[in-house]
CSV table of N, CA and C in Angstrom, one decimal:
chain,number,residue,atom,x,y,z
A,539,GLN,N,12.2,26.7,13.8
A,539,GLN,CA,11.3,27.2,14.9
A,539,GLN,C,11.0,28.7,14.8
A,540,ASP,N,12.0,29.4,14.4
A,540,ASP,CA,11.8,30.9,14.2
A,540,ASP,C,10.7,31.2,13.2
A,541,ILE,N,10.7,30.4,12.2
A,541,ILE,CA,9.7,30.6,11.1
A,541,ILE,C,8.3,30.3,11.7
A,542,LYS,N,8.2,29.3,12.5
A,542,LYS,CA,6.9,29.0,13.1
A,542,LYS,C,6.4,30.1,14.0
A,543,VAL,N,7.3,30.7,14.8
A,543,VAL,CA,6.9,31.8,15.6
A,543,VAL,C,6.5,33.0,14.8
A,544,ALA,N,7.2,33.3,13.8
A,544,ALA,CA,6.9,34.4,12.9
A,544,ALA,C,5.6,34.2,12.2
A,545,LEU,N,5.3,33.0,11.7
A,545,LEU,CA,4.0,32.7,11.0
A,545,LEU,C,2.9,32.8,12.0
A,546,THR,N,3.1,32.3,13.2
A,546,THR,CA,2.1,32.4,14.3
A,546,THR,C,1.7,33.8,14.6
A,547,LYS,N,2.7,34.7,14.7
A,547,LYS,CA,2.5,36.1,15.0
A,547,LYS,C,1.7,36.7,13.9
A,548,GLN,N,2.1,36.4,12.6
A,548,GLN,CA,1.4,36.9,11.5
A,548,GLN,C,-0.1,36.5,11.4
A,549,ILE,N,-0.3,35.2,11.7
A,549,ILE,CA,-1.7,34.7,11.7
A,549,ILE,C,-2.5,35.4,12.8
A,550,GLU,N,-1.9,35.5,14.0
A,550,GLU,CA,-2.7,36.1,15.1
A,550,GLU,C,-2.7,37.6,15.2
A,551,GLU,N,-2.1,38.2,14.2
A,551,GLU,CA,-2.1,39.7,14.2
A,551,GLU,C,-3.5,40.3,14.2
A,552,LYS,N,-3.8,41.2,15.0
A,552,LYS,CA,-5.1,41.8,15.1
A,552,LYS,C,-5.3,42.8,14.0
A,553,PRO,N,-6.5,42.9,13.5
A,553,PRO,CA,-6.8,43.9,12.5
A,553,PRO,C,-6.5,45.3,13.0
A,554,ILE,N,-6.0,46.2,12.1
A,554,ILE,CA,-5.7,47.6,12.6
A,554,ILE,C,-6.8,48.5,12.5
A,555,SER,N,-7.9,48.1,11.8
A,555,SER,CA,-9.0,49.0,11.6
A,555,SER,C,-10.3,48.2,11.5
A,556,LEU,N,-11.4,48.9,11.7
A,556,LEU,CA,-12.7,48.3,11.6
A,556,LEU,C,-12.9,47.7,10.2
A,557,SER,N,-12.4,48.5,9.2
A,557,SER,CA,-12.5,48.1,7.8
A,557,SER,C,-11.8,46.7,7.5
A,558,GLU,N,-10.6,46.6,8.1
A,558,GLU,CA,-9.9,45.3,8.0
A,558,GLU,C,-10.6,44.2,8.6
A,559,LYS,N,-11.2,44.4,9.8
A,559,LYS,CA,-12.0,43.4,10.5
A,559,LYS,C,-13.2,43.0,9.7
A,560,ASN,N,-13.8,44.0,9.1
A,560,ASN,CA,-15.0,43.8,8.2
A,560,ASN,C,-14.6,42.9,7.0
A,561,SER,N,-13.4,43.2,6.4
A,561,SER,CA,-13.0,42.4,5.3
A,561,SER,C,-12.7,41.0,5.7
A,562,GLN,N,-12.2,40.7,6.9
A,562,GLN,CA,-12.0,39.4,7.3
A,562,GLN,C,-13.3,38.6,7.5
A,563,PHE,N,-14.3,39.3,8.1
A,563,PHE,CA,-15.6,38.6,8.2
A,563,PHE,C,-16.2,38.4,6.9
A,564,ASN,N,-16.2,39.3,6.0
A,564,ASN,CA,-16.7,39.1,4.6
A,564,ASN,C,-16.1,38.0,3.9
A,565,LYS,N,-14.8,37.9,4.0
A,565,LYS,CA,-14.0,36.8,3.4
A,565,LYS,C,-14.6,35.4,3.8
A,566,GLU,N,-14.9,35.3,5.1
A,566,GLU,CA,-15.4,34.0,5.6
A,566,GLU,C,-16.9,33.9,5.2
A,567,ILE,N,-17.6,34.9,5.3
A,567,ILE,CA,-19.1,34.8,4.9
A,567,ILE,C,-19.2,34.3,3.5
A,568,PHE,N,-18.4,34.8,2.6
A,568,PHE,CA,-18.5,34.4,1.2
A,568,PHE,C,-17.6,33.3,0.8
A,569,SER,N,-16.9,32.7,1.8
A,569,SER,CA,-16.1,31.5,1.5
A,569,SER,C,-17.0,30.3,1.5
A,570,PRO,N,-16.7,29.2,0.8
A,570,PRO,CA,-17.6,28.0,0.8
A,570,PRO,C,-17.6,27.3,2.1
A,571,THR,N,-16.5,27.5,2.9
A,571,THR,CA,-16.5,26.8,4.2
A,571,THR,C,-17.0,27.5,5.4
A,572,ARG,N,-17.0,28.9,5.3
A,572,ARG,CA,-17.5,29.7,6.4
A,572,ARG,C,-17.0,29.3,7.8
A,573,ASP,N,-15.7,29.2,7.8
A,573,ASP,CA,-15.0,28.8,9.0
A,573,ASP,C,-14.4,30.0,9.8
A,574,PHE,N,-15.2,30.4,10.8
A,574,PHE,CA,-14.8,31.6,11.5
A,574,PHE,C,-13.7,31.3,12.6
A,575,SER,N,-13.3,30.1,12.7
A,575,SER,CA,-12.2,29.7,13.6
A,575,SER,C,-11.0,29.3,12.8
A,576,ARG,N,-10.9,29.8,11.6
A,576,ARG,CA,-9.8,29.4,10.7
A,576,ARG,C,-8.4,29.8,11.2
A,577,LYS,N,-8.3,31.0,11.8
A,577,LYS,CA,-7.0,31.4,12.4
A,577,LYS,C,-6.6,30.4,13.5
A,578,GLU,N,-7.4,30.1,14.4
A,578,GLU,CA,-7.1,29.2,15.5
A,578,GLU,C,-6.7,27.9,14.9
A,579,LYS,N,-7.3,27.4,13.9
A,579,LYS,CA,-7.0,26.1,13.3
A,579,LYS,C,-5.6,26.1,12.7
A,580,LYS,N,-5.3,27.3,12.0
A,580,LYS,CA,-4.0,27.4,11.4
A,580,LYS,C,-2.9,27.4,12.4
A,581,VAL,N,-3.1,28.1,13.5
A,581,VAL,CA,-2.1,28.2,14.5
A,581,VAL,C,-1.9,26.8,15.1
A,582,LYS,N,-3.0,26.1,15.4
A,582,LYS,CA,-2.9,24.7,15.9
A,582,LYS,C,-2.1,23.8,15.0
A,583,ALA,N,-2.4,23.8,13.7
A,583,ALA,CA,-1.8,23.0,12.7
A,583,ALA,C,-0.3,23.4,12.6
A,584,LEU,N,0.0,24.7,12.7
A,584,LEU,CA,1.4,25.1,12.7
A,584,LEU,C,2.2,24.6,13.9
A,585,GLU,N,1.5,24.6,15.0
A,585,GLU,CA,2.2,24.0,16.2
A,585,GLU,C,2.5,22.6,16.1
A,586,MET,N,1.7,21.8,15.4
A,586,MET,CA,1.9,20.4,15.2
A,586,MET,C,2.9,20.0,14.2
A,587,ILE,N,3.1,20.8,13.2
A,587,ILE,CA,4.0,20.4,12.0
A,587,ILE,C,5.4,20.4,12.5
A,588,THR,N,6.2,19.5,11.9
A,588,THR,CA,7.6,19.3,12.3
A,588,THR,C,8.4,19.5,11.0
A,589,MET,N,9.7,19.7,11.2
A,589,MET,CA,10.6,19.8,10.0
A,589,MET,C,10.6,18.6,9.2
A,590,ASP,N,10.4,17.4,9.8
A,590,ASP,CA,10.3,16.1,9.1
A,590,ASP,C,9.0,16.1,8.2
A,591,ASP,N,7.9,16.7,8.7
A,591,ASP,CA,6.7,16.8,7.9
A,591,ASP,C,6.9,17.7,6.7
A,592,PHE,N,7.6,18.8,6.9
A,592,PHE,CA,7.9,19.7,5.8
A,592,PHE,C,8.8,19.0,4.8
A,593,LEU,N,9.8,18.4,5.2
A,593,LEU,CA,10.7,17.7,4.3
A,593,LEU,C,10.1,16.6,3.5
A,594,ASP,N,9.2,15.9,4.2
A,594,ASP,CA,8.4,14.8,3.5
A,594,ASP,C,7.5,15.4,2.5
A,595,PHE,N,6.8,16.5,2.8
A,595,PHE,CA,6.0,17.1,1.8
A,595,PHE,C,6.8,17.6,0.6
A,596,TYR,N,7.9,18.2,0.9
A,596,TYR,CA,8.8,18.7,-0.2
A,596,TYR,C,9.2,17.6,-1.1
A,597,GLN,N,9.7,16.5,-0.4
A,597,GLN,CA,10.2,15.4,-1.2
A,597,GLN,C,9.1,14.8,-2.0
A,598,ARG,N,7.9,14.6,-1.5
A,598,ARG,CA,6.9,13.9,-2.2
A,598,ARG,C,6.2,14.7,-3.3
A,599,TYR,N,5.9,16.0,-3.0
A,599,TYR,CA,5.1,16.8,-3.9
A,599,TYR,C,5.8,17.8,-4.7
A,600,LEU,N,7.0,18.2,-4.3
A,600,LEU,CA,7.7,19.2,-5.1
A,600,LEU,C,8.9,18.6,-6.0
A,601,ILE,N,9.5,17.5,-5.5
A,601,ILE,CA,10.5,16.9,-6.3
A,601,ILE,C,10.3,15.4,-6.6
A,602,GLY,N,9.3,14.8,-5.9
A,602,GLY,CA,9.2,13.4,-6.0
A,602,GLY,C,8.2,12.9,-7.1
A,603,ASP,N,7.8,11.7,-7.0
A,603,ASP,CA,6.9,11.0,-8.0
A,603,ASP,C,5.5,11.7,-8.1
A,604,LYS,N,5.0,12.3,-7.1
A,604,LYS,CA,3.7,12.9,-7.1
A,604,LYS,C,3.7,14.4,-7.5
A,605,ARG,N,4.9,14.8,-8.0
A,605,ARG,CA,5.0,16.2,-8.4
A,605,ARG,C,4.0,16.5,-9.6
A,606,ARG,N,3.4,17.6,-9.5
A,606,ARG,CA,2.5,18.0,-10.6
A,606,ARG,C,2.7,19.4,-11.0
A,607,LYS,N,2.4,19.7,-12.2
A,607,LYS,CA,2.5,21.1,-12.8
A,607,LYS,C,1.1,21.5,-13.2
A,608,ILE,N,0.9,22.8,-13.2
A,608,ILE,CA,-0.4,23.3,-13.7
A,608,ILE,C,-0.2,24.5,-14.6
A,609,SER,N,-1.0,24.4,-15.7
A,609,SER,CA,-1.0,25.5,-16.6
A,609,SER,C,-2.5,26.0,-16.7
A,610,VAL,N,-2.7,27.3,-16.4
A,610,VAL,CA,-4.0,27.8,-16.5
A,610,VAL,C,-4.2,28.7,-17.7
A,611,GLN,N,-5.2,28.4,-18.5
A,611,GLN,CA,-5.5,29.2,-19.6
A,611,GLN,C,-7.0,29.6,-19.5
A,612,VAL,N,-7.3,30.9,-19.6
A,612,VAL,CA,-8.7,31.3,-19.4
A,612,VAL,C,-9.2,31.8,-20.7
A,613,TYR,N,-10.4,31.3,-21.1
A,613,TYR,CA,-11.0,31.7,-22.4
A,613,TYR,C,-12.3,32.4,-22.1
A,614,GLY,N,-12.7,33.4,-23.0
A,614,GLY,CA,-13.9,34.1,-22.9
A,614,GLY,C,-15.1,33.2,-23.3
A,615,LYS,N,-16.3,33.6,-22.9
A,615,LYS,CA,-17.5,32.8,-23.2
A,615,LYS,C,-17.6,32.5,-24.7
A,616,ASN,N,-17.3,33.5,-25.6
A,616,ASN,CA,-17.5,33.4,-27.0
A,616,ASN,C,-16.2,33.0,-27.7
A,617,ASP,N,-15.1,32.7,-27.0
A,617,ASP,CA,-13.9,32.2,-27.6
A,617,ASP,C,-13.9,30.7,-27.9
A,618,ASN,N,-13.2,30.3,-28.9
A,618,ASN,CA,-13.1,28.9,-29.2
A,618,ASN,C,-11.9,28.3,-28.3
A,619,MET,N,-12.2,27.3,-27.5
A,619,MET,CA,-11.2,26.8,-26.6
A,619,MET,C,-10.5,25.6,-27.3
A,620,PRO,N,-9.2,25.7,-27.6
A,620,PRO,CA,-8.5,24.6,-28.3
A,620,PRO,C,-8.4,23.4,-27.4
A,621,ASN,N,-8.5,22.2,-27.9
A,621,ASN,CA,-8.3,21.0,-27.2
A,621,ASN,C,-6.9,20.5,-27.4
A,622,THR,N,-5.9,21.0,-26.5
A,622,THR,CA,-4.5,20.7,-26.7
A,622,THR,C,-4.1,19.7,-25.6
A,623,VAL,N,-5.0,18.9,-25.1
A,623,VAL,CA,-4.7,17.9,-24.1
A,623,VAL,C,-4.0,16.7,-24.6
A,624,ASP,N,-2.9,16.3,-24.0
A,624,ASP,CA,-2.2,15.1,-24.3
A,624,ASP,C,-2.4,14.1,-23.2
A,625,ALA,N,-3.3,13.2,-23.4
A,625,ALA,CA,-3.7,12.3,-22.3
A,625,ALA,C,-2.5,11.3,-22.0
A,626,ASP,N,-1.6,11.0,-23.0
A,626,ASP,CA,-0.5,10.2,-22.7
A,626,ASP,C,0.5,10.8,-21.7
A,627,LYS,N,0.5,12.1,-21.6
A,627,LYS,CA,1.4,12.8,-20.7
A,627,LYS,C,0.7,13.0,-19.3
A,628,GLY,N,-0.6,12.6,-19.2
A,628,GLY,CA,-1.3,12.8,-18.0
A,628,GLY,C,-2.0,14.1,-17.9
A,629,GLU,N,-2.1,14.8,-19.0
A,629,GLU,CA,-2.7,16.1,-19.0
A,629,GLU,C,-4.3,16.0,-19.0
A,630,VAL,N,-4.9,16.9,-18.3
A,630,VAL,CA,-6.3,16.9,-18.1
A,630,VAL,C,-6.9,18.3,-18.5
A,631,LEU,N,-8.0,18.3,-19.3
A,631,LEU,CA,-8.7,19.5,-19.6
A,631,LEU,C,-9.8,19.7,-18.6
A,632,ILE,N,-9.8,20.8,-17.8
A,632,ILE,CA,-10.8,21.0,-16.8
A,632,ILE,C,-11.7,22.1,-17.3
A,633,THR,N,-13.0,21.8,-17.5
A,633,THR,CA,-14.0,22.8,-17.9
A,633,THR,C,-14.9,23.2,-16.8
A,634,ASN,N,-15.0,22.3,-15.7
A,634,ASN,CA,-15.8,22.6,-14.6
A,634,ASN,C,-15.0,22.4,-13.3
A,635,ILE,N,-14.6,23.5,-12.7
A,635,ILE,CA,-13.7,23.5,-11.6
A,635,ILE,C,-14.2,22.7,-10.4
A,636,GLN,N,-15.5,22.9,-10.1
A,636,GLN,CA,-16.1,22.3,-8.9
A,636,GLN,C,-16.2,20.8,-9.2
A,637,SER,N,-16.5,20.3,-10.3
A,637,SER,CA,-16.6,18.9,-10.6
A,637,SER,C,-15.2,18.3,-10.5
A,638,TYR,N,-14.2,19.0,-11.0
A,638,TYR,CA,-12.8,18.5,-10.8
A,638,TYR,C,-12.4,18.4,-9.4
A,639,ARG,N,-12.7,19.4,-8.6
A,639,ARG,CA,-12.3,19.4,-7.2
A,639,ARG,C,-13.0,18.2,-6.5
A,640,ASP,N,-14.2,17.9,-6.8
A,640,ASP,CA,-14.9,16.8,-6.2
A,640,ASP,C,-14.2,15.4,-6.5
A,641,THR,N,-13.4,15.3,-7.5
A,641,THR,CA,-12.7,14.1,-7.9
A,641,THR,C,-11.4,13.9,-7.2
A,642,LEU,N,-10.9,15.0,-6.6
A,642,LEU,CA,-9.6,14.9,-5.9
A,642,LEU,C,-9.6,14.1,-4.7
A,643,THR,N,-8.6,13.2,-4.5
A,643,THR,CA,-8.6,12.4,-3.3
A,643,THR,C,-7.7,13.0,-2.2
A,644,GLU,N,-6.7,13.8,-2.6
A,644,GLU,CA,-5.9,14.5,-1.6
A,644,GLU,C,-6.0,16.0,-1.9
A,645,ARG,N,-6.4,16.7,-0.8
A,645,ARG,CA,-6.5,18.2,-0.9
A,645,ARG,C,-5.8,18.8,0.3
A,646,PHE,N,-5.3,19.9,0.1
A,646,PHE,CA,-4.5,20.6,1.2
A,646,PHE,C,-5.4,21.7,1.9
A,647,GLY,N,-6.7,21.7,1.5
A,647,GLY,CA,-7.5,22.7,2.1
A,647,GLY,C,-7.9,23.8,1.2
A,648,ASP,N,-8.9,24.6,1.6
A,648,ASP,CA,-9.4,25.7,0.8
A,648,ASP,C,-8.9,27.0,1.2
A,649,ASP,N,-7.8,27.0,1.9
A,649,ASP,CA,-7.2,28.3,2.3
A,649,ASP,C,-6.7,29.1,1.2
A,650,GLU,N,-6.5,30.4,1.5
A,650,GLU,CA,-6.0,31.3,0.5
A,650,GLU,C,-5.1,30.8,-0.5
C-alpha cells in the first residue's frame, strides 16, 4: 500500500517550472496516442491494482511459461545485418517495429 501511495504522489507531482510543463505537453503532442489524461488514467489503474494482480503478472511473465527475453541490436543503414535468428528457439528478427507491434495480441500500453 505504501508503494501505491508513493507512486501516486510521484505521478500527480506538479511541474516545478513552465519548461517542465512544456516538456510534458510536447511529450504528449508527439506521442502516437496523444493522451492528455494519461496521468489520471495511471492513478486510476494504480488504485485498482492489487497485490494478487502484481504477483500473477510476476508469475506469468517474469518467471512463468510466457517469460520472454529481448536482445536489441541496431545496425546502420549501410551496415550488413547478420541473420542470426534461430526459429527453433522462437527467435524473431524484427526489421519493421510498427509491423511487429501490430501483430502483438497482448500489450501493456505505450507508456514510457
